[in-house]
Amino acid sequence: MTDAGRIVVIGAGHNGLTCAAYLARAGREVLVLEAAHQVGGAAVTRELTRGFRVPAVAHLLQLLDPRVQKELDLARHGLALARPALKTVALNPEGEPLVLEGNRIVSGPASAADRAAYPDFIDRMRRYAGVLARQHGRVPPRLAWGSWREALPAGLIALDIRRLGREDMREFLRVVTMPIHDLLEESFESPALKGAIALDAVLGTKLGPRSGNSVFTYLHRLSGESQDPALPRGGMGAVSEALAAAARAAGAEIRLSAPVATLIVVDGCVTGVKLESGEEIGAQAVVSNADPKTTLRTLLGARHLEAEFARRLEHTRSIGTAAKLNLALAGPPQFTGLAPALAGERLLIAPDSGYVDEAFNPAKYRDYSRSPVLEITVPSVADPELAPVGKHVLSAIVQYAPYDLAAGWDNERDAYREILIGVLERHAPGLRKLIVAAEVLTPLDLERQFRMGGGHWHHGEMTIDQFMMLRPVPGAAQYAMPVAGLYLCGAGCHPGGGVMGAAGRNAARVVLEGAPR
Ligand SMILES: Cc1cc2nc3c(=O)[nH]c(=O)nc-3n(C[C@H](O)[C@H](O)[C@H](O)COP(=O)(O)OP(=O)(O)OC[C@H]3O[C@@H](n4cnc5c(N)ncnc54)[C@H](O)[C@@H]3O)c2cc1C
């Protein structure tokens, strides 16, 4: 490799891998430098204890960009699904759970009126989410246009909204910034249904159902092509492994256990990276999969940024509030009222929207919820190879556990784990006795172990004020950073977080234009 033509990608998260694969396929010399000893970032499968493998952080695949799947031929590189479309089951410790599938209420505590209204509601929300989905593959337009050609992408957004038709367009504009709680109150009456939808709206954000923008975050979650979440065979790490295989097949080199300490800047231009080992590597361009604050404040250094830009970056919101609980179990958990056939589905603890909102309250004041909201999977039901025969792994995302906990996570982690196990025990009596190993990953742990600044799901809140041409900050939303030779390609850029690959794919296009051979 020559420094002149080499492109260095910092981080082998799924977006860094996607970007590397596209760059290598375009004939570029690509070197990926990953701090961890395995690829994937937060999309990773790892051993919890001997013989038990868990999706360590992300567990459900819903947003993966179909173009990435197809163009990089991920199926050929090993990606398969253990379960394509999971049902959603809202657990009910008092009796029958609510079961949702696609746009249908299958069974459980929902009124006849809600059963009739739900399909229309979901179909309408999916149409609105389609407006967001159409932006995923586009580089956000600049806010200041120099020519009509530059103005065109902004016009396309307006056109996408207009194409909804008059009724839908009005309704989309009315609801998009609303709190999901208000939309649920005017749409439904059954608490379990409202709880399940509220959870979808707030998962991974620092919002409650009564917060503005929570309809928008709900639409983001629905903006994937797949109708319902899926379980990759081998856990979420299988997605990253397939992306790494595609990148390597195209000629990219991936170096593990190679943390980058700083960017090298010469005459205001990024010319390479310096590893923590002291090794220096030159490059024509550096693309960072790390979050924007880590990339620009820590790796580049604020001294290379204009003061106003640095101030804007500082004030972006990126306090993670989602934690992870992973369990190795000696047998299958028995959830109250749950038919064995539903044990491998997506299970929720969010009995109503008010419960979710109350769970959010402590997070506002740097405390965690004692009655948290959970999204649970037992992936070993559909994918038995994750655990020894007859045994299981349980993976749960937990809201709300703020990164900036006032009491400090190092003091509270053990107590928090016991609270979470207690909540599960109430829904699945006897579960505690099955536990072989348990791990709780707070947002602080996610930052330490996965280098996600603030432990944030999206590398920065996914709200309208931090979306598209405002993401991560106005003036740097087109993947190229204000310092020449430096690009971003991770969840902190458009179109945000979730295992999508779209940011990596878009960034590669911009890099290829900005750093021609
Ligand atoms: C608790 C939780 C649960 C989630 N569940 C889901 C889910 O079920 N489904 C879903 O779709 N999404 C989920 N997400 C979101 C999803 O995991 C992320 O949005 C996504 O993984 C971000 O991918 P990325 O490639 O942009 O960044 P990351 O996955 O954060 O990868 C960044 C990579 O850069 C590396 N890196 C950083 N700094 C350096 C450095 N200095 N030198 C070298 N390497 C470096 C890191 O080690 C890492 O490998 C969840 C997130 C959280 C926090």
XYZ file of C-alpha atoms in Angstrom, residues 31-442:
412
model
C -7.095 -0.462 5.901
C -9.588 -0.838 8.757
C -8.181 -0.296 12.258
C -10.349 -1.703 15.042
C -9.612 -1.239 18.735
C -11.434 -4.408 19.832
C -10.257 -7.964 19.251
C -13.288 -8.734 17.058
C -15.240 -6.915 14.358
C -18.746 -5.509 14.778
C -18.723 -2.738 17.402
C -22.135 -2.955 19.079
C -23.300 -5.502 16.473
C -21.399 -8.415 17.921
C -21.913 -11.916 19.331
C -19.626 -12.922 22.188
C -19.244 -15.646 24.754
C -20.887 -14.794 28.053
C -19.612 -17.906 29.748
C -18.315 -21.195 28.374
C -20.658 -22.494 25.665
C -23.160 -19.588 25.908
C -22.970 -16.965 23.140
C -25.079 -13.800 23.255
C -25.716 -10.825 21.018
C -23.757 -8.622 23.433
C -25.487 -5.304 22.624
C -27.821 -5.098 19.589
C -30.009 -8.200 19.187
C -32.768 -7.609 16.596
C -32.305 -6.895 12.909
C -34.959 -4.594 11.493
C -33.270 -1.740 9.699
C -30.514 -3.323 7.599
C -30.509 -1.466 4.279
C -31.671 -3.845 1.517
C -29.189 -2.255 -0.923
C -26.315 -3.135 1.406
C -27.578 -6.699 1.722
C -27.881 -7.074 -2.019
C -24.911 -5.107 -3.331
C -22.474 -6.690 -0.866
C -24.145 -10.086 -1.305
C -24.273 -10.718 2.420
C -26.070 -14.027 2.003
C -23.082 -15.335 0.036
C -20.815 -14.061 2.800
C -22.691 -16.082 5.417
C -25.634 -13.977 6.595
C -28.747 -16.044 7.304
C -31.713 -15.558 9.582
C -32.648 -17.873 12.426
C -36.116 -16.263 12.454
C -37.253 -13.787 9.790
C -40.254 -12.027 11.351
C -40.805 -12.115 15.066
C -44.144 -11.514 16.691
C -44.250 -8.906 19.459
C -45.608 -10.160 22.771
C -46.460 -7.668 25.514
C -46.071 -9.716 28.703
C -48.797 -9.635 31.310
C -47.927 -11.128 34.729
C -51.668 -11.252 35.526
C -52.702 -13.332 32.539
C -52.843 -13.491 28.764
C -50.202 -11.459 26.884
C -50.982 -9.198 23.942
C -49.640 -10.662 20.684
C -48.956 -8.479 17.623
C -47.896 -9.702 14.214
C -47.286 -7.376 11.292
C -50.271 -5.025 11.264
C -52.551 -7.394 13.219
C -53.500 -7.887 16.832
C -53.402 -11.673 17.050
C -54.675 -12.190 20.591
C -54.721 -10.800 24.107
C -56.117 -7.882 26.044
C -57.227 -5.408 23.365
C -60.686 -3.967 22.758
C -62.679 -4.708 19.616
C -62.285 -1.074 18.580
C -58.489 -1.312 18.896
C -58.394 -4.566 16.943
C -60.247 -2.808 14.142
C -58.139 0.372 14.275
C -54.653 -1.196 14.597
C -54.125 -2.330 10.969
C -54.948 1.135 9.613
C -52.722 2.773 12.226
C -49.719 0.572 11.412
C -50.207 0.892 7.652
C -50.409 4.680 7.972
C -47.303 4.827 10.191
C -45.436 2.647 7.695
C -46.383 5.042 4.890
C -45.023 7.942 6.956
C -41.908 5.931 7.834
C -41.481 5.453 4.081
C -40.729 9.181 3.799
C -37.789 8.663 6.166
C -36.775 5.416 4.471
C -36.453 7.210 1.125
C -33.841 9.515 2.708
C -31.667 6.652 4.014
C -29.696 6.204 0.806
C -29.241 9.924 0.150
C -26.476 12.248 1.232
C -28.302 15.038 3.125
C -28.587 18.296 1.206
C -26.651 21.362 2.299
C -28.664 24.081 3.998
C -27.048 26.812 1.871
C -27.357 26.066 -1.856
C -24.890 27.369 -4.387
C -26.806 26.107 -7.414
C -30.101 24.527 -8.453
C -28.299 21.205 -8.652
C -27.451 21.506 -4.962
C -31.021 22.537 -4.146
C -32.496 19.469 -5.837
C -32.024 16.997 -2.928
C -33.909 19.321 -0.564
C -36.704 19.496 -3.148
C -36.839 15.706 -3.194
C -37.659 15.615 0.527
C -40.562 17.994 -0.011
C -41.675 15.864 -2.958
C -41.556 12.682 -0.846
C -43.869 14.316 1.693
C -46.150 15.671 -1.046
C -46.358 12.233 -2.663
C -48.127 10.953 0.453
C -51.253 12.617 -0.944
C -53.155 15.507 0.609
C -54.748 13.724 3.569
C -51.659 11.753 4.562
C -49.379 14.739 4.048
C -51.423 16.872 6.439
C -51.585 14.110 8.999
C -47.850 13.365 8.674
C -47.001 17.016 9.287
C -49.424 17.152 12.232
C -48.081 14.108 14.023
C -44.389 13.929 13.158
C -43.159 16.108 16.040
C -45.872 14.990 18.489
C -45.374 12.964 21.679
C -46.324 9.353 20.925
C -48.432 9.314 24.107
C -50.815 11.917 22.655
C -51.117 10.053 19.369
C -51.835 6.825 21.258
C -54.477 8.506 23.414
C -56.360 9.663 20.326
C -55.953 6.316 18.528
C -56.434 3.494 21.066
C -57.921 2.564 24.425
C -56.115 -0.671 25.449
C -53.206 -0.052 27.871
C -51.118 -3.033 26.703
C -51.248 -1.874 23.085
C -50.324 1.677 24.006
C -47.427 0.397 26.130
C -46.019 -1.743 23.319
C -46.087 1.115 20.805
C -44.682 3.589 23.361
C -41.724 1.261 23.942
C -40.999 1.120 20.216
C -41.011 4.897 20.075
C -38.525 5.494 22.888
C -36.113 2.546 22.776
C -32.552 3.843 22.506
C -33.500 7.506 23.006
C -33.534 9.860 25.966
C -37.220 10.517 25.445
C -40.361 9.427 27.228
C -43.699 8.856 25.508
C -44.783 12.336 26.592
C -41.696 13.931 24.983
C -42.007 15.790 21.703
C -40.326 13.954 18.781
C -41.288 10.493 20.039
C -43.567 9.932 17.027
C -40.552 10.782 14.871
C -38.357 8.229 16.671
C -41.172 5.675 16.278
C -41.168 6.329 12.527
C -37.391 5.935 12.418
C -37.775 2.500 13.995
C -40.380 1.569 11.390
C -38.319 2.850 8.491
C -36.587 -0.448 7.728
C -37.770 -2.495 4.800
C -38.469 -5.597 6.869
C -41.932 -5.504 8.387
C -40.985 -7.110 11.690
C -37.687 -7.635 13.517
C -35.580 -10.681 12.713
C -32.963 -12.777 14.496
C -29.730 -13.306 12.545
C -28.399 -16.876 12.824
C -25.389 -16.718 15.135
C -26.568 -13.516 16.794
C -26.076 -9.944 15.599
C -22.352 -10.558 15.211
C -23.179 -12.644 12.149
C -24.169 -9.454 10.301
C -20.791 -7.894 11.058
C -18.933 -11.095 10.157
C -20.693 -11.142 6.771
C -19.820 -7.467 6.192
C -16.186 -8.145 7.164
C -16.091 -11.089 4.766
C -17.464 -8.866 1.980
C -14.863 -6.181 2.747
C -12.003 -8.692 2.815
C -13.197 -10.343 -0.388
C -13.052 -6.932 -2.050
C -9.455 -6.509 -0.862
C -9.788 -4.502 2.366
C -7.393 -5.286 5.227
C -8.852 -5.380 8.737
C -6.495 -5.066 11.690
C -7.932 -5.954 15.105
C -6.634 -4.808 18.526
C -5.354 -1.663 16.797
C -6.789 1.349 18.688
C -6.170 4.716 17.084
C -4.877 7.332 19.531
C -4.882 10.473 17.369
C -5.252 11.766 13.860
C -2.169 13.228 12.223
C -2.801 16.749 10.932
C -0.392 18.559 8.625
C -1.147 22.079 7.394
C -4.820 21.764 8.383
C -5.254 18.462 6.545
C -5.628 14.967 8.049
C -2.781 12.878 6.611
C -2.969 9.718 8.705
C -3.417 8.206 12.142
C -1.241 7.371 15.116
C -2.073 4.143 16.966
C -1.929 3.762 20.743
C 1.123 1.547 20.079
C 2.888 4.597 18.640
C 2.791 3.318 15.041
C 1.970 6.001 12.464
C 0.050 5.171 9.293
C -0.303 7.665 6.451
C -3.448 7.935 4.370
C -5.017 9.977 1.618
C -8.261 10.021 3.605
C -9.369 8.884 7.076
C -12.957 7.758 7.645
C -14.081 7.399 11.255
C -16.725 4.959 12.464
C -16.282 6.327 16.000
C -18.985 8.694 17.217
C -18.704 12.379 16.237
C -17.571 13.687 19.639
C -14.907 10.985 20.019
C -13.694 11.578 16.459
C -13.601 15.342 16.556
C -12.811 16.117 20.200
C -10.581 13.187 21.152
C -8.960 11.879 17.969
C -8.715 15.169 16.034
C -8.668 17.721 18.876
C -10.875 20.778 19.250
C -7.914 23.051 18.415
C -8.353 22.043 14.766
C -12.007 23.170 14.745
C -13.549 26.610 14.498
C -14.819 27.734 17.898
C -18.457 27.945 16.779
C -18.342 24.457 15.253
C -16.743 23.038 18.422
C -19.443 24.712 20.524
C -22.244 23.223 18.402
C -20.696 19.785 18.619
C -20.332 20.089 22.390
C -24.041 20.808 22.713
C -25.325 17.895 20.662
C -27.250 15.489 22.893
C -25.676 12.055 23.253
C -26.417 10.724 26.732
C -27.218 7.022 26.373
C -30.107 5.655 28.440
C -30.360 2.052 27.200
C -28.570 -0.727 29.076
C -28.203 -4.417 28.288
C -28.789 -7.483 30.428
C -27.416 -10.806 29.147
C -28.115 -14.086 30.921
C -26.918 -17.653 30.482
C -29.678 -19.996 31.676
C -29.623 -23.656 32.684
C -33.082 -24.153 31.137
C -35.850 -22.342 29.281
C -37.401 -19.393 31.134
C -41.157 -19.798 31.772
C -42.946 -16.470 31.422
C -46.367 -16.319 33.085
C -49.194 -16.760 30.590
C -46.813 -17.282 27.660
C -47.539 -20.284 25.459
C -44.319 -22.285 24.777
C -44.745 -21.573 21.046
C -44.201 -17.855 21.766
C -41.042 -18.277 23.883
C -38.751 -17.306 21.004
C -40.642 -14.141 20.037
C -39.918 -10.523 20.961
C -41.149 -10.057 24.533
C -41.904 -6.667 26.078
C -42.349 -5.382 29.588
C -44.177 -2.096 29.044
C -47.699 -2.563 30.393
C -48.924 0.868 29.318
C -47.694 4.209 28.040
C -47.988 5.790 31.515
C -45.706 3.061 32.928
C -43.112 3.833 30.231
C -43.363 7.535 31.004
C -42.904 6.948 34.735
C -39.896 4.746 33.981
C -38.406 7.713 32.088
C -38.805 10.210 34.951
C -35.756 9.166 37.047
C -33.484 9.366 33.975
C -34.199 13.103 33.731
C -32.615 13.472 37.168
C -29.658 11.130 36.601
C -31.220 8.145 38.300
C -32.309 4.754 36.933
C -35.805 3.350 36.902
C -36.699 0.714 39.520
C -39.615 -0.344 37.258
C -37.835 -0.423 33.933
C -39.044 -1.059 30.414
C -37.599 -4.166 28.740
C -37.333 -5.672 25.257
C -36.405 -9.339 25.716
C -35.381 -12.103 23.340
C -34.369 -15.686 24.005
C -32.464 -16.161 20.733
C -31.385 -19.713 21.579
C -34.984 -20.875 21.034
C -34.683 -20.297 17.282
C -30.899 -20.618 17.184
C -29.990 -23.509 19.539
C -26.272 -23.333 18.705
C -25.971 -20.234 20.888
C -26.167 -22.381 24.047
C -25.422 -25.964 25.117
C -28.215 -28.478 24.466
C -31.324 -27.713 26.552
C -29.839 -24.448 27.846
C -30.554 -20.881 26.796
C -29.346 -17.305 26.523
C -31.583 -14.351 27.294
C -30.888 -10.906 25.882
C -32.735 -7.845 27.224
C -32.507 -4.156 26.370
C -33.417 -2.015 29.337
C -34.676 1.545 29.456
C -34.010 3.828 31.372
C -30.448 3.739 32.716
C -28.743 7.095 32.090
C -25.036 7.260 31.297
C -24.551 10.135 33.725
C -25.977 8.316 36.771
C -25.544 10.636 39.772
C -24.535 7.794 42.114
C -22.012 6.428 39.591
C -22.402 3.105 37.756
C -19.367 1.540 39.389
C -21.226 1.858 42.725
C -24.656 0.879 41.425
C -24.101 -1.804 38.758
C -24.582 -4.807 41.056
C -27.701 -3.373 42.709
C -29.095 -2.541 39.276
C -28.482 -6.083 38.007
C -30.422 -7.454 41.002
C -33.321 -5.075 40.293
C -33.451 -6.229 36.661
C -33.337 -9.899 37.604
C -36.113 -9.194 40.138
C -38.282 -7.655 37.392
C -37.716 -10.712 35.182
C -38.411 -13.065 38.098
C -41.812 -11.401 38.589
C -42.680 -12.195 34.964
C -40.922 -15.576 34.816
C -41.038 -17.144 38.304
C -38.076 -19.445 38.887
C -35.813 -17.669 36.387
C -33.334 -16.575 39.055
C -32.538 -20.211 39.885
C -31.719 -20.910 36.211
C -29.024 -18.231 35.969
C -25.573 -19.618 35.168
C -24.018 -16.230 34.341
C -25.298 -12.666 34.186
C -23.896 -9.506 32.682
C -25.283 -5.996 32.814
C -23.837 -3.436 30.431
C -24.706 0.107 31.467
